[in-house]
Amino acid sequence: MAFQRAAFRSARFLRSISVTFRAHGITCSEYNKECVSCWFSTSHSRSVCFYGSPTEAVRDIPDGSTLLVGGFGLCGIPENLINGLLKTGVKQLTAVSNNAGVDNFGLGLLLKTKQIKRMISSYVGENMEFERQYLSGELEVELTPQGTLAERIRAGGAGIPAFFTPTGYGTLIQEGGSPIKYNKDGSVAISSKKREVQEFNGRHYVMEKAITGDFALIKAWKCDKAGNLVFRKSARNFNQPMCKAAKVTIVEVEEIVDIGSFAAEDIHVPSIYVDRLVKGTKYEKRIEKRIVQSSQADNPVVKDSDKTRERIIRRAALEFRDGMYANLGIGIPMLASNYISPEITVNLQSENGILGLGPYPTESEVDPELINAGKETVTVYPGAAYFSSDESFAMIRGGHVDLSMLGAMQVSKYGDLANWMIPGKMVKGMGGAMDLVSSAGTKVVVTMEHSAKGGKHKILEKCTLPLTGKQCVDRIITEKAVFDVDKAKGLTLIEIWEGLTVNDIRDCTGTDFEVSPSLKPMQQI
């Protein structure tokens, strides 16, 4: 009976797809595309085609396509497939990717050749050409919160047309008006549309539509000959959900192994989501921020600005509690982890898909596929876990992270936060910040210098820059003071740096505040 059932399934499969054998390859009728070999499943009318070169694997991508491109920073990017697109010269692309690489690597290469018309991303980052093209009106950019981007892609792959999220409520994401394209004179040519809002259990949620692609370009570590995929360390990131959300998924891998080499429970993406595979010929695996532990011989010159930062860092470190799960932003928040007491355990989460972050590596420990959300090289502690970007932001939005610590350009009296753009001048993108402040169950602590350059106020009655989150901040730590934030009553001064008076703090703060009856000197770890 088992033999008859298998024979019936094989016959049904063979009737559903035709294959033409040629001297130099196989043409699969499902894609009308020549490939080196195909692995056919007897249980489903699909095949995984293996290609001889990355260029051949992407050659039929037409102008105007929407591409889902995996990776985070330069970690886990499909660098060979991107180089293949350079050779085909395809144009007018919409690229969905967390960011666009750097000026001369990754998607930055396609920006340089003007092959991309629109980017759907969360972060511009250090890519100066990306920022230049956007602000000069040469490139359309739909900036999307990182967790929302991951969930829109996940929903697209799951057949869910839309969903509601707390992320972005009260910001340009929900209200509309975020610039997508500028005119050459700096005016806005295209702006984002207003999102639908619904209230659930007393909280407001924003409706977001799913994202799907014509093609997904993916980088995995290994595949077997059936098309099952395995990723390595933090290179999983956006690659995993993107595999599932495109009409055609094209994967480049470092190694192709025999069927049975992976235990079934160790497979990250099953073959049903994979259409084309190619073994990458060369991997540069650039590192954006190669950070290693300082040697004992290092004796850097200490500047006044360093002393200011150190004061904030040593106070911020007192926010950690034993057993806590925490997400730390780039800069001062991440540096606060250096002062975690050895007597407590704090589990650090990174939104690119790591739980259990350790210290910076030694030179011998540097791994291009192990980076944090700031694109810095890191290590992990025993018991750490790796996961995809959509899983990471499920932890964050779901309130499973106890503490979110991040920087700011401005904070308002009632806890509004602005830290992602100066319209028309500086656009780094919101990255994961909007998601990190969206959960009611997570304590949000802002660390920043009290005033901007020239003495301009950063703590204000109302933020003047576009918001990252509305009434989301619980505590503000500066080099001069510590404030608690009440969403209804406003600011209360609870700690003050030695040698300063309450009037000193009033003079450098752009809004009024209450003074705690138990006001004390600013604490240091």
Coordinates of C-alpha atoms in Angstrom, one line a residue, residues 17-504:
I17 CA 5.7 19.7 -14.3
S18 CA 7.8 19.1 -17.4
V19 CA 11.6 19.1 -17.6
T20 CA 13.8 19.4 -20.7
F21 CA 17.3 18.0 -20.4
R22 CA 20.1 19.7 -22.3
A23 CA 23.8 19.1 -22.6
H24 CA 24.7 21.9 -20.3
G25 CA 21.8 22.0 -17.9
I26 CA 18.1 21.5 -17.2
T27 CA 15.2 23.8 -18.2
C28 CA 12.4 23.8 -15.6
S29 CA 9.0 24.7 -17.0
E30 CA 7.8 26.1 -13.8
Y31 CA 10.2 29.1 -14.1
N32 CA 11.2 28.7 -17.7
K33 CA 14.7 29.0 -16.4
E34 CA 17.9 27.0 -17.1
C35 CA 19.6 25.6 -14.0
V36 CA 22.4 23.2 -13.3
S37 CA 20.2 20.7 -11.5
C38 CA 16.8 20.3 -9.9
W39 CA 15.8 18.5 -6.7
F40 CA 12.2 17.2 -7.2
S41 CA 9.9 16.5 -4.3
T42 CA 7.5 13.6 -4.7
S43 CA 5.0 15.1 -2.3
H44 CA 4.6 18.6 -3.9
S45 CA 4.6 19.9 -7.4
R46 CA 7.6 22.1 -7.0
S47 CA 11.3 21.8 -7.5
V48 CA 14.4 23.5 -6.1
C49 CA 16.7 24.5 -8.9
F50 CA 20.4 24.8 -8.3
Y51 CA 22.3 27.3 -10.5
G52 CA 25.9 27.5 -11.6
S53 CA 26.4 31.2 -11.0
P54 CA 24.6 34.0 -9.0
T55 CA 24.2 36.0 -12.2
E56 CA 22.3 33.2 -13.9
A57 CA 20.1 32.9 -10.8
V58 CA 18.9 36.5 -11.1
R59 CA 19.1 37.0 -14.8
D60 CA 15.4 36.9 -15.4
I61 CA 14.5 39.6 -12.7
P62 CA 12.8 42.3 -14.8
D63 CA 12.9 46.0 -14.5
G64 CA 10.4 47.4 -11.9
S65 CA 10.5 44.3 -9.6
T66 CA 10.1 44.4 -5.9
L67 CA 13.0 42.6 -4.1
L68 CA 13.2 41.5 -0.5
V69 CA 16.8 41.6 0.3
G70 CA 18.0 39.9 3.5
G71 CA 20.7 41.0 6.0
F72 CA 21.2 43.5 8.8
G73 CA 23.9 46.1 8.1
L74 CA 26.4 44.0 6.2
C75 CA 25.8 40.8 8.2
G76 CA 24.1 38.1 6.2
I77 CA 23.6 40.0 3.0
P78 CA 23.4 38.1 -0.3
E79 CA 26.5 39.8 -1.7
N80 CA 27.0 37.4 -4.7
L81 CA 23.3 37.9 -5.8
I82 CA 23.7 41.7 -5.4
N83 CA 26.8 41.5 -7.6
G84 CA 24.7 39.5 -10.1
L85 CA 22.2 42.3 -10.4
L86 CA 25.0 44.7 -11.1
K87 CA 25.9 42.6 -14.1
T88 CA 22.4 42.2 -15.4
G89 CA 21.7 46.0 -15.1
V90 CA 18.1 45.6 -14.0
K91 CA 16.6 49.0 -13.1
Q92 CA 13.6 50.7 -11.4
L93 CA 13.8 48.3 -8.5
T94 CA 11.9 48.6 -5.2
A95 CA 14.2 47.1 -2.6
V96 CA 12.8 46.1 0.8
S97 CA 15.7 45.8 3.2
N98 CA 16.4 46.9 6.8
N99 CA 19.1 49.2 5.4
A100 CA 21.1 49.7 2.2
G101 CA 24.6 48.5 3.1
V102 CA 27.3 51.1 2.9
D103 CA 28.5 53.4 0.1
N104 CA 30.6 50.8 -1.7
F105 CA 29.2 47.4 -0.6
G106 CA 25.9 45.6 -0.5
L107 CA 22.8 47.4 -1.7
G108 CA 24.9 50.6 -1.7
L109 CA 26.4 49.4 -5.0
L110 CA 23.0 49.3 -6.6
L111 CA 22.2 52.8 -5.2
K112 CA 25.5 54.0 -6.8
T113 CA 24.4 52.7 -10.2
K114 CA 20.9 54.2 -9.8
Q115 CA 19.3 50.8 -10.2
I116 CA 17.0 51.3 -7.2
K117 CA 14.0 53.6 -7.5
R118 CA 12.5 53.1 -4.0
M119 CA 13.8 51.7 -0.7
I120 CA 11.5 50.4 2.0
S121 CA 13.8 50.4 5.1
S122 CA 14.0 51.3 8.8
Y123 CA 17.5 52.7 8.8
V124 CA 19.7 54.9 6.6
G125 CA 22.6 54.7 9.0
E126 CA 26.1 55.5 7.8
N127 CA 25.4 55.2 4.1
M128 CA 26.0 58.8 2.9
E129 CA 25.0 58.1 -0.7
F130 CA 21.7 56.7 0.5
E131 CA 21.0 59.9 2.6
R132 CA 22.2 62.2 -0.2
Q133 CA 20.0 60.6 -2.9
Y134 CA 17.0 60.7 -0.5
L135 CA 17.4 64.4 0.5
S136 CA 18.1 65.5 -3.1
G137 CA 15.0 63.8 -4.5
E138 CA 16.8 61.1 -6.5
L139 CA 15.5 58.2 -4.4
E140 CA 12.1 57.4 -2.9
V141 CA 12.5 56.1 0.7
E142 CA 9.6 54.6 2.8
L143 CA 11.0 54.6 6.3
T144 CA 9.3 52.0 8.4
P145 CA 9.9 51.0 12.0
Q146 CA 12.2 47.9 12.1
G147 CA 9.8 45.7 14.0
T148 CA 6.9 46.8 11.8
L149 CA 9.0 46.0 8.7
A150 CA 9.8 42.5 10.0
E151 CA 6.2 41.9 10.9
R152 CA 4.8 43.2 7.6
I153 CA 7.1 40.8 5.8
R154 CA 6.2 37.9 8.1
A155 CA 2.5 38.7 7.6
G156 CA 3.0 38.7 3.8
G157 CA 4.5 35.2 3.9
A158 CA 1.7 34.0 6.2
G159 CA -1.1 35.2 3.9
I160 CA -2.2 37.9 6.4
P161 CA -3.1 41.1 4.5
A162 CA -2.8 43.5 7.5
F163 CA -2.5 43.7 11.2
F164 CA -2.6 46.2 14.1
T165 CA 0.5 47.2 16.1
P166 CA 1.1 49.8 18.9
T167 CA 4.3 50.9 17.2
G168 CA 4.2 54.4 15.7
Y169 CA 1.0 55.6 17.2
G170 CA 1.1 59.4 17.6
T171 CA 4.1 59.7 15.1
L172 CA 4.4 60.5 11.4
I173 CA 4.0 56.8 10.7
Q174 CA 0.4 56.9 12.0
E175 CA -0.4 60.6 11.2
G176 CA 1.1 60.6 7.7
G177 CA 3.3 63.2 6.2
S178 CA 6.6 61.4 6.5
P179 CA 8.6 62.5 3.4
I180 CA 9.0 59.6 0.9
K181 CA 10.4 61.7 -1.9
Y182 CA 11.8 65.3 -1.9
N183 CA 11.8 67.8 -4.8
K184 CA 15.2 69.2 -5.8
D185 CA 14.3 72.4 -4.0
G186 CA 13.9 70.5 -0.7
S187 CA 10.1 70.6 -0.7
V188 CA 8.2 67.3 -0.2
A189 CA 7.0 65.6 -3.5
I190 CA 5.5 62.4 -2.0
S191 CA 4.6 61.9 1.7
S192 CA 3.3 58.9 3.6
K193 CA -0.5 58.4 4.1
K194 CA -2.4 58.4 7.3
R195 CA -2.9 55.0 8.9
E196 CA -6.1 53.6 10.3
V197 CA -6.2 53.5 14.1
Q198 CA -8.3 51.2 16.4
E199 CA -8.5 51.0 20.1
F200 CA -8.1 47.7 21.9
N201 CA -8.2 47.3 25.7
G202 CA -7.7 51.0 26.2
R203 CA -4.6 51.3 23.9
H204 CA -4.3 52.7 20.4
Y205 CA -3.0 50.5 17.6
V206 CA -2.0 51.3 14.0
M207 CA -3.0 49.2 11.0
E208 CA -0.1 48.1 8.8
K209 CA -0.3 46.3 5.5
A210 CA 1.7 43.2 4.7
I211 CA 4.7 43.3 2.3
T212 CA 5.4 40.7 -0.3
G213 CA 8.0 40.7 -3.1
D214 CA 8.4 39.4 -6.6
F215 CA 11.8 38.0 -5.6
A216 CA 13.6 37.4 -2.4
L217 CA 17.4 37.5 -2.3
I218 CA 18.6 35.5 0.7
K219 CA 22.0 34.5 2.2
A220 CA 22.1 31.3 4.2
W221 CA 25.0 29.4 5.6
K222 CA 24.2 25.9 4.3
C223 CA 21.5 24.1 2.4
D224 CA 20.9 20.4 1.7
K225 CA 20.1 19.1 -1.7
A226 CA 16.4 19.2 -0.9
G227 CA 16.6 22.9 -0.4
N228 CA 16.4 23.1 3.5
L229 CA 18.3 26.0 4.9
V230 CA 20.4 26.7 8.0
F231 CA 21.7 30.1 9.1
R232 CA 24.7 31.0 11.2
K233 CA 24.5 33.1 14.4
S234 CA 23.1 36.7 13.9
A235 CA 23.1 36.3 10.1
R236 CA 19.5 35.0 10.3
N237 CA 18.0 38.5 10.9
F238 CA 15.6 39.4 8.0
N239 CA 16.6 36.5 5.9
Q240 CA 14.3 34.0 7.5
P241 CA 11.0 35.9 7.2
M242 CA 11.9 37.1 3.7
C243 CA 12.3 33.6 2.5
K244 CA 8.5 33.1 2.9
A245 CA 7.2 36.4 1.5
A246 CA 8.2 36.3 -2.2
K247 CA 6.9 34.7 -5.4
V248 CA 10.4 33.4 -6.1
T249 CA 13.0 33.0 -3.4
I250 CA 16.6 32.9 -4.5
V251 CA 19.2 31.7 -1.9
E252 CA 22.9 31.8 -2.0
V253 CA 24.8 29.5 0.4
E254 CA 28.3 28.8 1.4
E255 CA 28.0 25.1 1.4
I256 CA 25.6 22.5 -0.2
V257 CA 25.4 19.2 1.8
D258 CA 23.7 15.8 1.2
I259 CA 20.1 15.2 2.4
G260 CA 20.2 13.9 5.9
S261 CA 23.2 16.0 6.9
F262 CA 20.8 18.2 9.0
A263 CA 18.7 16.8 11.8
A264 CA 15.1 17.7 10.9
E265 CA 14.7 19.7 14.1
D266 CA 17.8 21.8 13.3
I267 CA 16.4 23.1 9.9
H268 CA 15.6 26.9 10.1
V269 CA 13.7 27.2 6.8
P270 CA 12.2 24.2 5.1
S271 CA 12.5 23.7 1.4
I272 CA 8.9 24.6 0.6
Y273 CA 9.9 28.2 0.8
V274 CA 12.9 27.9 -1.5
D275 CA 12.9 28.1 -5.3
R276 CA 16.5 28.7 -6.5
L277 CA 19.8 27.9 -4.9
V278 CA 23.4 28.9 -5.8
K279 CA 26.7 28.3 -4.0
G280 CA 28.4 31.7 -3.5
T281 CA 31.8 31.8 -5.2
K282 CA 33.4 34.4 -2.9
Y283 CA 32.4 36.0 0.4
E284 CA 34.0 39.2 1.6
K285 CA 31.9 39.5 4.8
R286 CA 32.8 43.0 5.6
I287 CA 32.5 44.3 9.1
E288 CA 31.1 47.8 9.6
K289 CA 32.3 48.3 13.1
R290 CA 35.2 46.1 14.2
I291 CA 35.3 46.6 17.9
V292 CA 37.7 44.6 20.1
Q293 CA 38.5 44.6 23.8
S294 CA 41.1 47.2 24.8
S295 CA 44.5 45.9 25.9
Q296 CA 45.8 46.7 29.3
A297 CA 48.5 48.8 27.7
D298 CA 46.0 51.2 26.2
N299 CA 46.0 54.6 28.0
P300 CA 43.7 56.9 26.1
V301 CA 43.6 60.7 26.8
V302 CA 40.4 61.4 28.8
K303 CA 38.4 64.4 27.5
D304 CA 35.8 66.5 29.3
S305 CA 33.1 65.0 27.0
D306 CA 34.3 61.6 28.0
K307 CA 33.9 62.5 31.7
T308 CA 30.3 63.7 30.9
R309 CA 29.4 60.5 29.2
E310 CA 31.0 58.4 32.0
R311 CA 28.9 60.2 34.6
I312 CA 25.7 59.3 32.6
I313 CA 26.9 55.7 32.0
R314 CA 27.7 55.1 35.7
R315 CA 24.2 56.3 36.7
A316 CA 22.5 54.4 33.9
A317 CA 24.1 51.2 35.1
L318 CA 22.1 51.4 38.4
E319 CA 18.9 50.7 36.4
F320 CA 19.9 47.1 36.0
R321 CA 18.3 44.5 38.2
D322 CA 19.1 40.8 38.7
G323 CA 17.4 38.5 36.2
M324 CA 16.3 41.4 34.0
Y325 CA 16.0 41.3 30.2
A326 CA 17.2 44.5 28.7
N327 CA 17.7 46.1 25.3
L328 CA 20.4 48.8 25.1
G329 CA 20.7 51.4 22.3
I330 CA 23.8 52.5 20.5
G331 CA 26.3 54.6 22.4
I332 CA 25.8 55.5 26.1
P333 CA 23.2 52.7 26.8
M334 CA 25.4 49.9 25.5
L335 CA 28.4 51.3 27.3
A336 CA 26.4 51.1 30.6
S337 CA 26.6 47.3 30.3
N338 CA 30.3 47.5 31.1
Y339 CA 29.3 48.4 34.7
I340 CA 26.8 45.7 35.4
S341 CA 27.7 44.3 38.8
P342 CA 29.2 40.8 38.8
E343 CA 26.7 39.9 41.5
I344 CA 23.7 40.1 39.2
T345 CA 22.7 38.6 35.9
V346 CA 21.3 40.9 33.2
N347 CA 20.3 39.2 29.9
L348 CA 20.9 41.7 27.0
Q349 CA 18.7 41.4 24.0
S350 CA 19.7 42.8 20.6
E351 CA 17.0 43.5 18.0
N352 CA 18.9 41.9 15.2
G353 CA 18.3 38.5 16.8
I354 CA 20.4 37.8 19.8
L355 CA 19.6 37.1 23.5
G356 CA 22.6 36.8 25.8
L357 CA 25.0 39.5 24.4
G358 CA 28.5 39.3 25.9
P359 CA 31.4 41.8 25.9
Y360 CA 33.3 42.9 22.8
P361 CA 35.5 40.1 21.4
T362 CA 39.3 39.8 21.5
E363 CA 41.0 40.0 18.1
S364 CA 40.9 36.2 17.7
E365 CA 37.2 36.1 18.6
V366 CA 36.0 38.5 15.9
D367 CA 33.2 37.0 13.8
P368 CA 31.5 38.9 10.9
E369 CA 28.3 37.0 11.6
L370 CA 28.1 37.9 15.2
I371 CA 27.2 41.6 15.6
N372 CA 24.9 43.7 17.7
A373 CA 22.2 46.2 16.6
G374 CA 24.9 48.9 16.3
K375 CA 26.8 46.7 13.8
E376 CA 29.6 46.2 16.3
T377 CA 31.4 42.9 16.7
V378 CA 30.3 41.1 19.9
T379 CA 30.4 37.8 21.8
V380 CA 27.7 35.9 23.6
Y381 CA 27.5 34.2 26.9
P382 CA 26.8 30.5 27.4
G383 CA 23.0 30.0 27.2
A384 CA 22.6 32.6 24.5
A385 CA 20.1 32.2 21.6
Y386 CA 19.9 33.4 18.0
F387 CA 16.6 34.1 16.2
S388 CA 15.1 36.1 13.3
S389 CA 14.1 39.7 13.3
D390 CA 10.4 39.0 13.4
E391 CA 10.9 36.8 16.5
S392 CA 13.1 39.5 18.1
F393 CA 10.4 42.2 17.8
A394 CA 7.7 39.8 19.1
M395 CA 9.7 39.7 22.3
I396 CA 10.0 43.5 22.3
R397 CA 6.4 44.5 21.4
G398 CA 5.0 41.7 23.6
G399 CA 6.5 43.2 26.7
H400 CA 9.0 40.4 27.4
V401 CA 11.9 42.9 27.6
D402 CA 11.9 44.6 31.0
L403 CA 14.1 47.6 30.2
S404 CA 14.7 49.6 27.0
M405 CA 17.5 52.2 27.3
L406 CA 18.2 54.6 24.4
G407 CA 19.4 58.0 23.5
A408 CA 17.3 61.1 22.4
M409 CA 17.4 64.4 20.6
Q410 CA 14.4 65.7 22.6
V411 CA 12.1 64.5 25.4
S412 CA 8.9 66.3 26.3
K413 CA 7.5 67.0 29.8
Y414 CA 5.0 64.1 29.4
G415 CA 7.4 61.6 28.0
D416 CA 7.2 62.1 24.3
L417 CA 10.5 61.0 22.6
A418 CA 12.2 62.3 19.4
N419 CA 15.4 60.7 18.2
W420 CA 15.3 59.7 14.5
M421 CA 15.3 62.7 12.2
I422 CA 15.7 66.4 11.5
P423 CA 13.4 67.1 8.5
G424 CA 15.3 68.0 5.4
K425 CA 18.7 67.9 7.1
M426 CA 19.5 64.7 8.9
V427 CA 17.7 61.4 8.4
K428 CA 19.2 58.3 10.0
G429 CA 15.9 56.5 10.3
M430 CA 14.0 55.2 13.3
G431 CA 15.5 51.7 13.2
G432 CA 14.0 49.7 16.1
A433 CA 13.4 52.6 18.4
M434 CA 9.7 53.0 17.7
D435 CA 9.1 49.4 18.6
L436 CA 11.4 49.5 21.6
V437 CA 9.2 52.2 23.3
S438 CA 5.9 50.7 22.2
S439 CA 5.2 48.2 24.9
A440 CA 3.3 49.3 28.0
G441 CA 5.1 46.6 30.0
T442 CA 8.7 47.8 29.3
K443 CA 10.4 50.5 31.3
V444 CA 11.9 53.1 28.9
V445 CA 15.0 55.0 30.2
V446 CA 16.5 57.8 28.1
T447 CA 20.2 58.6 28.5
M448 CA 21.5 61.9 27.0
E449 CA 23.4 65.1 27.6
H450 CA 21.2 67.7 29.2
S451 CA 21.6 70.3 26.5
A452 CA 22.4 70.4 22.8
K453 CA 25.2 72.4 21.2
G454 CA 25.0 76.0 22.0
G455 CA 23.0 75.3 25.1
K456 CA 19.7 74.6 23.3
H457 CA 17.2 72.7 25.4
K458 CA 16.6 69.0 24.9
I459 CA 14.0 68.6 27.6
L460 CA 11.0 70.6 26.5
E461 CA 7.4 71.3 27.1
K462 CA 6.7 69.8 23.7
C463 CA 9.0 68.1 21.2
T464 CA 9.6 70.1 18.0
L465 CA 11.2 67.2 16.1
P466 CA 9.2 64.3 14.7
L467 CA 8.3 61.8 17.4
T468 CA 9.6 58.3 17.9
G469 CA 7.0 57.6 20.6
K470 CA 4.2 59.3 22.4
Q471 CA 4.2 59.4 26.2
C472 CA 6.6 56.5 26.3
V473 CA 9.6 57.6 28.5
D474 CA 9.6 56.7 32.2
R475 CA 13.0 58.1 33.3
I476 CA 15.6 60.6 31.9
I477 CA 19.2 60.5 33.0
T478 CA 21.6 63.3 32.0
E479 CA 25.0 64.4 33.4
K480 CA 23.2 66.9 35.6
A481 CA 20.0 65.3 36.8
V482 CA 17.7 62.4 36.9
F483 CA 13.9 62.9 36.2
D484 CA 11.0 60.5 36.6
V485 CA 8.3 61.1 34.1
D486 CA 4.6 60.8 34.8
K487 CA 2.4 60.6 31.7
A488 CA -0.2 62.9 33.4
K489 CA 1.7 65.0 35.9
G490 CA 5.0 65.5 34.0
L491 CA 8.5 65.6 35.3
T492 CA 9.8 65.2 38.8
L493 CA 13.5 65.9 39.7
I494 CA 14.7 63.0 41.8
E495 CA 18.5 63.3 41.7
I496 CA 20.9 66.2 41.1
W497 CA 24.7 66.3 40.4
E498 CA 26.8 67.4 43.3
G499 CA 27.5 71.2 43.2
L500 CA 24.4 72.1 41.2
T501 CA 21.2 73.7 42.5
V502 CA 17.6 73.2 41.6
N503 CA 17.7 76.7 40.0
D504 CA 20.7 75.6 37.9

